[in-house]
Amino acid sequence: MHPSPLPVLVVGSGPTGLTLAIDLARRGVAVRIIDKSPEFPRTSRAKGPNPRSLEVLEDLGVVDAVLAAGAAPLPMRKYRGGVAVADAEPFADQRPTPDAPYDRPRMMAQWRLEEVLRARLAEYGVRVELGTELVGLAEGEESVTATLTDGGRIEASYVAGCDGGHSAVRKLLGVPFEGKTDETQLMVCGDVEVEGLDRGFWHQWFDEDGAVMLCPIPGTRSGWWFQAGPDRDASGAPLPPSLAGFRRLFAHHTGLPADRLTEATLLSTYRVNERMAARYRVGRVLLAGDAAHVHSIAGGLGMNTGIQDAYNLGWKLGRVAAGLAGPALLDTYEEERLPVAAQVLDISAERLRATLEAIKKPGGGLDSAVGPGTNGLGDGYRWSSLAASPRATSRLRAGDRAPDAPCLDAAMGKPRRLFDAFAGPHFTLLGFGTGTGGALREAAATHGDDLRAYGVDADGPSGRLTDHEGHARAAYGIGPDDELLVLIRPDNHVGLIAEADDAKAVTAYLSGDEI
């Protein structure tokens, strides 16, 4: 196989599209990213990356910028009848652990995250092409031709639709977007300026006749995310969002003067949509993010699921576009991510139900939206055809997320985490125990730059990692006297667990038709 000279075309420059474009660009794959918007949006509805997305962003080299630009989740102050009745800190009892370095989400405006991602993408010489709208797709044997509104055409090896819930790519493919829209669950949203509120809290007024929620936007002096039940006319019909309406809602629920709220931008009406694309791949065209699934905002999983879609797709599309793998590898993207989207729909629906139930009583609030599954760390792919390894440990099976652990670089005597070893577009082979040395050397010689091979308390071609506190063996469920090989995929999931001397199993996996 030979690499295609044609670029991969990414449609949509939100967090999903930018993540995918970065992942492709760092693999040396030519990529173009287009967006129909004439200018970069100041969207801030998504409130930031969850712990799993922070792991993805670390691998992409931007987590330090994200942590600096964002803020830790704030305590929530709940009101009834204008009176504060309860405070809650849903992450108060959580702490980073050796195998999971991020214990809580990072709050930041979506537009700020997009700025960070665009800056990273620009380091690879790629910039978003604004004002470029897709109106047609025609697939040939070896390429896809995308037609633009101005009559221009882009020929690409593959096209990735990351263009949101109203995806033009999905519609052009004719892929059904199955599910439902609950017109009774309405919320008006916007970014507002408010003076005189304590910015140390996410304020939530829940009353029997409606609600107002105000959360400080990190990096601003007086900016707040505003969410509320809609203002209504005399007949009870919901009114579209407006500055005047926001002021009325603010004054009614908070008991504060309406003129404390001085500006309202990025106005929108949110309805609970629960929909999934019937397919994620049609030939050379793929769907990711909101183009493939939408759901309740409860649990904050929308943008995060999109980022993680892109991370799963990036290494696969990169290998196929570069001629390192056959197109069958792309089928595993839908195989792995579509069931995750179904799980996310279930989780977000349950978190919404729990929240709606909680706010019926004084003291209930959005802390009920935080629950099992919302950190993204449990999402593995044990069902995948890429996880066929029969060997398992007491804690891990093929398909699981690969844990982090603090180790020491034996050569330098300095700390080195497993995530540091994984970082980059390669596969990583960990050899636990001295008996893995031969297999590590054989695998490294066979697979070259495609593989990094580290010994854990053993010598490896890429280095020796000393598990000085036992955290690596504990995280991977490998006893102190056991010796095993663990192959980590480029998206930091376990691909294979094999016996200490079984280099052939590693080669068989990496040389398989799908890889």
Coordinates of C-alpha atoms in Angstrom, one line a residue:
M1 CA 0.0 0.0 0.0
H2 CA 1.1 3.5 -0.7
P3 CA 0.0 6.7 1.0
S4 CA -2.6 8.8 -0.8
P5 CA -1.3 12.3 -1.9
L6 CA -4.8 13.5 -1.3
P7 CA -5.7 15.2 2.1
V8 CA -8.3 14.0 4.5
L9 CA -11.0 16.7 4.6
V10 CA -12.5 17.5 8.0
V11 CA -15.8 19.3 7.9
G12 CA -16.5 21.4 11.0
S13 CA -14.0 23.1 13.3
G14 CA -15.5 22.6 16.7
P15 CA -13.6 20.5 19.3
T16 CA -14.3 17.2 17.5
G17 CA -13.0 18.4 14.1
L18 CA -10.0 20.1 15.6
T19 CA -9.1 17.1 17.7
L20 CA -9.3 14.9 14.6
A21 CA -7.3 17.3 12.5
I22 CA -4.5 17.6 15.1
D23 CA -4.3 13.8 15.5
L24 CA -4.0 13.4 11.7
A25 CA -1.5 16.2 11.3
R26 CA 0.8 14.9 14.0
R27 CA 0.9 11.6 12.0
G28 CA 2.1 13.4 8.9
V29 CA -1.2 13.0 7.1
A30 CA -2.2 15.9 4.9
V31 CA -5.4 17.4 6.2
R32 CA -7.7 20.3 5.4
I33 CA -10.4 21.5 7.8
I34 CA -13.3 23.7 6.6
D35 CA -16.1 25.5 8.4
K36 CA -19.1 27.3 6.9
S37 CA -19.0 30.0 9.5
P38 CA -17.5 33.3 8.3
E39 CA -15.7 33.8 11.6
F40 CA -14.8 31.6 14.6
P41 CA -17.8 31.3 16.9
R42 CA -17.8 32.4 20.5
T43 CA -19.8 29.4 21.6
S44 CA -19.5 28.7 25.3
R45 CA -22.4 26.3 26.0
A46 CA -20.1 23.3 26.6
K47 CA -18.5 23.8 29.9
G48 CA -15.2 22.0 29.5
P49 CA -13.4 18.7 29.1
N50 CA -14.0 15.8 31.5
P51 CA -11.2 13.6 32.9
R52 CA -11.0 11.3 29.9
S53 CA -10.9 14.2 27.5
L54 CA -8.1 15.7 29.6
E55 CA -6.1 12.5 29.0
V56 CA -6.7 12.9 25.2
L57 CA -5.7 16.5 25.3
E58 CA -2.5 15.6 27.2
D59 CA -1.6 13.2 24.5
L60 CA -2.2 15.9 21.9
G61 CA 0.1 18.2 23.8
V62 CA -2.3 20.9 24.9
V63 CA -3.4 19.9 28.4
D64 CA -1.2 22.4 30.1
A65 CA -2.8 25.2 28.1
V66 CA -6.2 23.9 28.9
L67 CA -5.5 23.7 32.6
A68 CA -4.1 27.2 32.6
A69 CA -7.1 28.6 30.7
G70 CA -9.8 26.8 32.6
A71 CA -10.9 26.5 36.3
A72 CA -11.7 23.8 38.7
P73 CA -15.4 23.0 39.0
L74 CA -17.1 25.4 41.5
P75 CA -19.3 24.6 44.4
M76 CA -23.0 24.9 43.6
R77 CA -25.2 27.1 45.7
K78 CA -28.9 26.3 45.4
Y79 CA -31.7 28.7 46.2
R80 CA -35.5 28.4 46.8
G81 CA -37.7 31.5 46.8
G82 CA -34.6 33.6 46.5
V83 CA -33.0 32.2 49.6
A84 CA -29.8 30.1 49.7
V85 CA -30.8 26.7 51.1
A86 CA -27.8 24.4 50.3
D87 CA -24.3 24.2 48.9
A88 CA -22.9 21.2 47.1
E89 CA -19.4 20.2 45.9
P90 CA -19.9 17.1 43.7
F91 CA -16.2 16.5 43.3
A92 CA -15.1 17.3 46.9
D93 CA -14.3 13.7 47.7
Q94 CA -12.5 12.9 44.5
R95 CA -8.7 12.8 44.2
P96 CA -6.2 12.0 41.5
T97 CA -5.0 8.5 41.7
P98 CA -1.8 6.9 40.2
D99 CA -3.8 5.3 37.4
A100 CA -6.1 8.3 36.7
P101 CA -4.3 11.7 37.0
Y102 CA -7.4 13.8 36.4
D103 CA -10.2 13.5 39.0
R104 CA -12.6 16.1 37.8
P105 CA -13.6 18.1 34.7
R106 CA -12.0 21.5 33.8
M107 CA -14.4 24.4 33.3
M108 CA -13.7 26.5 30.3
A109 CA -15.7 28.2 27.5
Q110 CA -15.9 26.1 24.4
W111 CA -14.5 29.0 22.3
R112 CA -11.4 29.1 24.5
L113 CA -10.8 25.4 24.1
E114 CA -11.2 25.8 20.4
E115 CA -8.6 28.6 20.5
V116 CA -6.1 26.3 22.2
L117 CA -6.8 23.5 19.7
R118 CA -6.5 25.8 16.7
A119 CA -3.1 27.1 18.0
R120 CA -1.9 23.5 18.3
L121 CA -3.1 22.7 14.8
A122 CA -1.3 25.7 13.4
E123 CA 1.9 24.3 14.8
Y124 CA 1.5 21.6 12.1
G125 CA 0.9 24.3 9.4
V126 CA -2.8 23.7 9.2
R127 CA -5.5 26.4 9.6
V128 CA -9.2 26.3 9.5
E129 CA -10.7 27.5 6.2
L130 CA -13.6 29.7 7.2
G131 CA -16.6 30.6 5.1
T132 CA -16.3 27.3 3.2
E133 CA -19.6 25.4 3.0
L134 CA -20.0 21.9 1.8
V135 CA -23.0 21.2 -0.5
G136 CA -22.2 18.0 -2.3
L137 CA -20.3 14.8 -2.0
A138 CA -19.4 12.3 -4.8
E139 CA -17.3 9.2 -4.0
G140 CA -15.1 7.6 -6.6
E141 CA -13.0 4.5 -6.3
E142 CA -10.0 6.1 -4.7
S143 CA -11.3 9.5 -3.5
V144 CA -14.2 11.7 -2.5
T145 CA -15.0 15.0 -4.3
A146 CA -16.5 17.6 -2.0
T147 CA -18.4 20.5 -3.7
L148 CA -18.6 23.9 -2.1
T149 CA -21.2 26.7 -2.3
D150 CA -18.9 28.8 -4.6
G151 CA -18.6 25.9 -7.0
G152 CA -15.1 25.0 -5.9
R153 CA -14.2 21.4 -5.3
I154 CA -11.9 19.6 -2.9
E155 CA -10.7 16.1 -3.8
A156 CA -9.9 14.1 -0.6
S157 CA -8.9 10.6 0.2
Y158 CA -11.5 10.6 3.0
V159 CA -14.0 13.0 4.5
A160 CA -14.9 13.3 8.2
G161 CA -18.2 15.0 9.0
C162 CA -17.7 16.8 12.4
D163 CA -20.2 19.5 11.5
G164 CA -22.7 19.2 14.4
G165 CA -26.3 18.0 15.0
H166 CA -27.5 19.6 11.7
S167 CA -24.6 17.9 9.8
A168 CA -24.6 18.6 6.1
V169 CA -22.3 15.6 5.7
R170 CA -24.8 13.2 7.4
K171 CA -27.7 14.7 5.3
L172 CA -25.8 14.3 2.1
L173 CA -25.1 10.7 2.9
G174 CA -28.8 10.1 3.7
V175 CA -27.9 8.5 7.0
P176 CA -31.0 8.3 9.3
F177 CA -30.7 10.3 12.6
E178 CA -32.9 8.2 14.7
G179 CA -34.4 9.2 18.0
K180 CA -36.7 11.9 19.5
T181 CA -36.9 15.6 20.4
D182 CA -38.7 16.5 23.6
E183 CA -40.4 19.8 22.9
T184 CA -41.6 20.1 26.5
Q185 CA -38.0 20.3 27.9
L186 CA -36.9 23.8 26.9
M187 CA -34.1 25.9 28.2
V188 CA -32.9 29.4 27.1
C189 CA -29.2 29.9 27.2
G190 CA -26.7 32.7 26.6
D191 CA -23.6 34.5 27.9
V192 CA -24.4 37.4 30.1
E193 CA -22.7 40.1 32.1
V194 CA -23.8 40.3 35.8
E195 CA -22.4 42.4 38.6
G196 CA -22.7 41.8 42.3
L197 CA -22.8 37.9 42.4
D198 CA -20.2 35.9 44.2
R199 CA -18.0 34.3 41.4
G200 CA -16.9 31.6 43.8
F201 CA -20.2 29.7 43.2
W202 CA -22.3 28.2 40.4
H203 CA -25.7 29.7 41.5
Q204 CA -28.9 27.8 40.9
W205 CA -32.3 29.1 41.6
F206 CA -34.9 26.3 41.3
D207 CA -38.5 27.3 42.0
E208 CA -41.8 25.6 41.3
D209 CA -42.5 28.0 38.4
G210 CA -39.1 27.8 36.8
A211 CA -35.3 28.1 37.2
V212 CA -32.3 30.3 36.6
M213 CA -28.7 29.0 36.7
L214 CA -25.6 31.3 36.5
C215 CA -22.1 30.0 36.3
P216 CA -19.0 32.2 36.1
I217 CA -17.1 31.9 32.8
P218 CA -13.4 31.3 33.6
G219 CA -11.1 34.0 32.3
T220 CA -13.7 36.8 32.4
R221 CA -14.3 39.5 35.0
S222 CA -18.1 39.5 34.9
G223 CA -19.1 37.0 32.3
W224 CA -21.6 34.2 33.3
W225 CA -23.2 31.3 31.6
F226 CA -27.0 31.8 31.8
Q227 CA -29.4 29.0 31.6
A228 CA -33.1 29.2 32.5
G229 CA -36.6 27.9 31.9
P230 CA -38.0 30.1 29.1
D231 CA -39.9 33.3 29.7
R232 CA -43.5 32.8 28.6
D233 CA -46.3 35.0 27.2
A234 CA -49.8 35.4 28.7
S235 CA -51.0 32.2 27.1
G236 CA -48.0 30.2 28.5
A237 CA -46.2 29.8 25.2
P238 CA -42.4 30.0 25.5
L239 CA -40.8 33.3 24.3
P240 CA -37.5 33.3 22.4
P241 CA -34.4 34.3 24.4
S242 CA -33.7 38.1 24.7
L243 CA -31.9 40.5 27.0
A244 CA -35.3 41.7 28.3
G245 CA -36.5 38.2 28.9
F246 CA -33.3 37.2 30.7
R247 CA -33.7 40.3 32.9
R248 CA -37.2 39.4 33.8
L249 CA -36.2 35.8 34.7
F250 CA -33.2 37.0 36.6
A251 CA -35.2 39.4 38.7
H252 CA -38.1 37.0 39.3
H253 CA -36.0 34.1 40.6
T254 CA -33.1 35.8 42.3
G255 CA -34.9 38.7 43.8
L256 CA -32.1 41.0 42.6
P257 CA -32.5 44.1 40.5
A258 CA -32.9 43.3 36.8
D259 CA -30.3 45.9 35.8
R260 CA -27.6 43.8 37.5
L261 CA -27.8 41.8 34.2
T262 CA -26.4 44.2 31.6
E263 CA -25.6 42.2 28.5
A264 CA -26.8 39.0 26.8
T265 CA -25.1 37.4 23.8
L266 CA -25.0 34.0 22.0
L267 CA -28.7 33.5 22.7
S268 CA -30.2 30.1 22.0
T269 CA -33.0 27.8 22.9
Y270 CA -32.1 24.3 23.9
R271 CA -34.4 21.3 23.5
V272 CA -33.6 17.8 24.7
N273 CA -32.6 15.8 21.6
E274 CA -31.7 12.2 21.8
R275 CA -30.6 10.9 18.4
M276 CA -28.0 8.6 16.9
A277 CA -26.9 8.1 13.4
A278 CA -27.7 4.7 12.0
R279 CA -24.2 4.4 10.6
Y280 CA -20.9 6.1 11.3
R281 CA -19.2 5.2 8.0
V282 CA -20.4 5.2 4.4
G283 CA -17.5 4.3 2.2
R284 CA -14.9 7.0 2.4
V285 CA -17.0 9.3 4.5
L286 CA -17.3 9.1 8.3
L287 CA -19.3 10.9 11.0
A288 CA -18.1 12.0 14.5
G289 CA -19.3 14.1 17.4
D290 CA -22.8 15.7 17.3
A291 CA -23.0 14.8 13.6
A292 CA -23.3 11.2 14.8
H293 CA -25.2 11.6 18.1
V294 CA -26.9 14.2 20.3
H295 CA -28.4 13.8 23.7
S296 CA -29.3 15.6 26.9
I297 CA -26.6 18.0 28.3
A298 CA -27.0 16.4 31.7
G299 CA -23.6 15.0 32.7
G300 CA -21.7 17.2 30.3
L301 CA -21.0 14.4 27.8
G302 CA -21.7 16.0 24.5
M303 CA -18.5 17.7 23.5
N304 CA -16.5 15.1 25.4
T305 CA -18.0 12.2 23.5
G306 CA -17.1 14.0 20.3
I307 CA -13.5 14.6 21.4
Q308 CA -13.2 10.9 22.2
D309 CA -14.8 9.9 18.9
A310 CA -12.1 11.9 17.1
Y311 CA -9.4 10.2 19.2
N312 CA -10.6 6.8 18.3
L313 CA -11.0 7.7 14.6
G314 CA -7.7 9.6 14.3
W315 CA -5.2 6.8 14.6
K316 CA -7.3 4.5 12.4
L317 CA -7.9 7.1 9.6
G318 CA -4.3 8.2 9.9
R319 CA -3.0 4.6 9.3
V320 CA -5.4 4.0 6.4
A321 CA -4.7 7.3 4.7
A322 CA -1.0 6.8 5.0
G323 CA -1.2 3.3 3.5
L324 CA -0.2 1.5 6.7
A325 CA -3.5 -0.4 7.1
G326 CA -6.4 -1.5 4.9
P327 CA -9.8 0.2 4.9
A328 CA -11.3 -2.5 7.1
L329 CA -9.7 -0.8 10.1
L330 CA -12.2 2.0 9.6
D331 CA -15.1 -0.4 10.2
T332 CA -13.8 -0.7 13.8
Y333 CA -14.5 3.0 14.4
E334 CA -18.3 2.4 14.2
E335 CA -17.9 -1.0 15.9
E336 CA -16.4 0.7 18.9
R337 CA -17.9 4.1 19.1
L338 CA -21.5 3.5 18.2
P339 CA -22.2 1.4 21.3
V340 CA -20.5 4.1 23.4
A341 CA -22.9 6.7 22.0
A342 CA -25.8 4.4 22.9
Q343 CA -24.4 4.2 26.5
V344 CA -23.9 8.0 26.6
L345 CA -27.6 8.5 25.6
D346 CA -28.6 6.2 28.4
I347 CA -26.3 7.9 31.0
S348 CA -27.4 11.4 30.0
A349 CA -31.0 10.4 30.0
E350 CA -30.7 9.0 33.5
R351 CA -28.7 12.0 34.8
L352 CA -31.5 14.3 33.4
R353 CA -34.2 12.2 35.1
A354 CA -32.3 12.3 38.4
T355 CA -31.8 16.1 38.1
L356 CA -35.4 16.8 37.2
E357 CA -36.5 14.7 40.2
A358 CA -33.9 16.4 42.6
I359 CA -34.9 20.0 41.8
K360 CA -38.5 19.4 42.8
K361 CA -37.3 19.7 46.4
P362 CA -35.5 22.6 48.0
G363 CA -31.7 22.0 47.9
G364 CA -31.8 19.9 44.7
G365 CA -29.6 21.0 41.9
L366 CA -27.2 20.2 39.1
D367 CA -25.0 18.2 41.3
S368 CA -27.5 15.4 40.5
A369 CA -26.2 15.5 36.9
V370 CA -22.8 14.2 38.1
G371 CA -22.8 10.4 38.4
P372 CA -21.5 7.1 37.2
G373 CA -20.1 7.3 33.7
T374 CA -19.8 11.1 33.4
N375 CA -16.0 11.1 33.8
G376 CA -15.5 9.0 30.6
L377 CA -12.9 6.8 32.2
G378 CA -14.9 3.6 32.1
D379 CA -15.4 3.6 28.3
G380 CA -13.6 0.6 26.9
Y381 CA -14.1 -1.6 23.9
R382 CA -14.1 -5.2 25.2
W383 CA -16.6 -6.2 22.5
S384 CA -14.3 -4.9 19.6
S385 CA -12.7 -7.2 17.0
L386 CA -9.5 -5.3 17.9
A387 CA -9.8 -6.8 21.5
A388 CA -9.7 -10.5 20.6
S389 CA -6.9 -11.3 23.0
P390 CA -8.0 -14.2 25.3
R391 CA -5.4 -13.3 27.9
A392 CA -6.4 -11.0 30.7
T393 CA -5.2 -9.9 34.1
S394 CA -7.0 -9.4 37.4
R395 CA -7.8 -5.8 36.4
L396 CA -7.6 -5.5 32.6
R397 CA -8.8 -7.1 29.4
A398 CA -8.1 -6.2 25.9
G399 CA -10.2 -3.2 24.9
D400 CA -9.9 -1.4 28.3
R401 CA -8.5 2.1 28.8
A402 CA -4.8 1.8 29.5
P403 CA -4.1 3.2 33.0
D404 CA -1.4 5.7 33.9
A405 CA 1.2 5.0 36.6
P406 CA 4.2 6.9 38.0
C407 CA 7.5 5.2 37.3
L408 CA 11.2 6.2 37.1
D409 CA 13.2 6.4 33.9
A410 CA 16.0 4.1 35.0
A411 CA 18.6 5.7 32.7
M412 CA 17.9 9.3 33.9
G413 CA 16.7 8.5 37.4
K414 CA 13.8 10.9 36.9
P415 CA 10.1 10.4 37.2
R416 CA 8.3 9.2 34.0
R417 CA 4.7 8.3 33.9
L418 CA 3.3 5.6 31.6
F419 CA 1.3 8.3 29.9
D420 CA 4.6 10.0 29.0
A421 CA 5.7 6.7 27.3
F422 CA 2.4 6.4 25.5
A423 CA 2.4 10.0 24.2
G424 CA 2.5 10.2 20.4
P425 CA 1.0 8.5 17.4
H426 CA 2.7 5.1 18.0
F427 CA 1.8 1.7 19.6
T428 CA 3.5 1.0 22.9
L429 CA 4.6 -2.4 24.2
L430 CA 5.1 -2.8 27.9
G431 CA 7.1 -5.8 29.1
F432 CA 6.5 -6.5 32.8
G433 CA 9.5 -8.5 34.1
T434 CA 13.0 -9.5 32.8
G435 CA 11.6 -12.4 30.9
T436 CA 10.0 -10.1 28.4
G437 CA 13.3 -8.6 27.2
G438 CA 13.6 -10.9 24.1
A439 CA 10.1 -10.3 23.0
L440 CA 10.5 -6.6 23.4
R441 CA 13.6 -6.5 21.3
E442 CA 12.1 -8.8 18.6
A443 CA 9.0 -6.7 18.4
A444 CA 10.9 -3.4 18.2
A445 CA 13.1 -4.7 15.4
T446 CA 10.1 -5.9 13.5
H447 CA 7.9 -2.8 13.8
G448 CA 10.4 0.0 13.9
D449 CA 9.1 3.5 14.4
D450 CA 5.5 2.2 14.7
L451 CA 6.2 0.7 18.1
R452 CA 7.9 1.9 21.3
A453 CA 8.9 -1.1 23.5
Y454 CA 9.6 -0.4 27.2
G455 CA 10.6 -2.8 29.9
V456 CA 8.9 -2.4 33.3
D457 CA 11.6 -3.4 35.8
A458 CA 13.3 -4.8 32.7
D459 CA 15.5 -3.6 29.9
G460 CA 13.6 -2.6 26.7
P461 CA 14.7 -1.0 23.4
S462 CA 12.9 2.2 24.2
G463 CA 14.0 2.3 27.8
R464 CA 13.6 0.8 31.3
L465 CA 10.8 2.0 33.5
T466 CA 11.3 1.3 37.2
D467 CA 8.0 0.5 39.0
H468 CA 9.5 1.8 42.2
E469 CA 6.2 2.1 44.1
G470 CA 4.4 -0.8 42.4
H471 CA 1.7 1.4 40.9
A472 CA 2.2 0.1 37.4
R473 CA 1.7 -3.5 38.3
A474 CA -1.2 -2.6 40.6
A475 CA -3.0 -0.6 37.8
Y476 CA -2.4 -3.4 35.3
G477 CA -3.4 -6.2 37.6
I478 CA 0.0 -8.0 37.3
G479 CA 1.5 -9.6 40.4
P480 CA 5.0 -8.9 41.5
D481 CA 6.4 -12.2 40.2
D482 CA 4.3 -12.3 37.0
E483 CA 5.7 -11.6 33.6
L484 CA 3.4 -10.3 30.7
L485 CA 3.4 -8.3 27.6
V486 CA 0.8 -5.5 27.2
L487 CA 0.3 -3.8 23.9
I488 CA -1.2 -0.3 24.0
R489 CA -3.0 1.2 21.0
P490 CA -2.3 4.7 19.8
D491 CA -5.5 5.9 21.5
N492 CA -4.3 4.5 24.9
H493 CA -6.5 1.4 25.0
V494 CA -5.2 -2.1 25.6
G495 CA -4.9 -4.0 22.3
L496 CA -3.3 -7.2 23.5
I497 CA -2.2 -9.0 26.6
A498 CA 0.3 -11.9 25.9
E499 CA 2.8 -14.2 27.6
A500 CA 6.2 -12.8 28.3
D501 CA 8.0 -14.5 25.4
D502 CA 5.2 -14.2 22.8
A503 CA 6.5 -11.7 20.4
K504 CA 4.7 -13.5 17.6
A505 CA 1.3 -12.5 19.2
V506 CA 2.4 -8.9 19.0
T507 CA 3.5 -9.2 15.4
A508 CA 0.3 -11.0 14.5
Y509 CA -1.8 -8.3 16.0
L510 CA 0.2 -5.4 14.4
S511 CA 0.3 -7.2 11.1
G512 CA -3.3 -8.2 11.0
D513 CA -5.6 -7.3 8.2
E514 CA -7.4 -4.6 10.3
I515 CA -4.3 -3.1 11.8

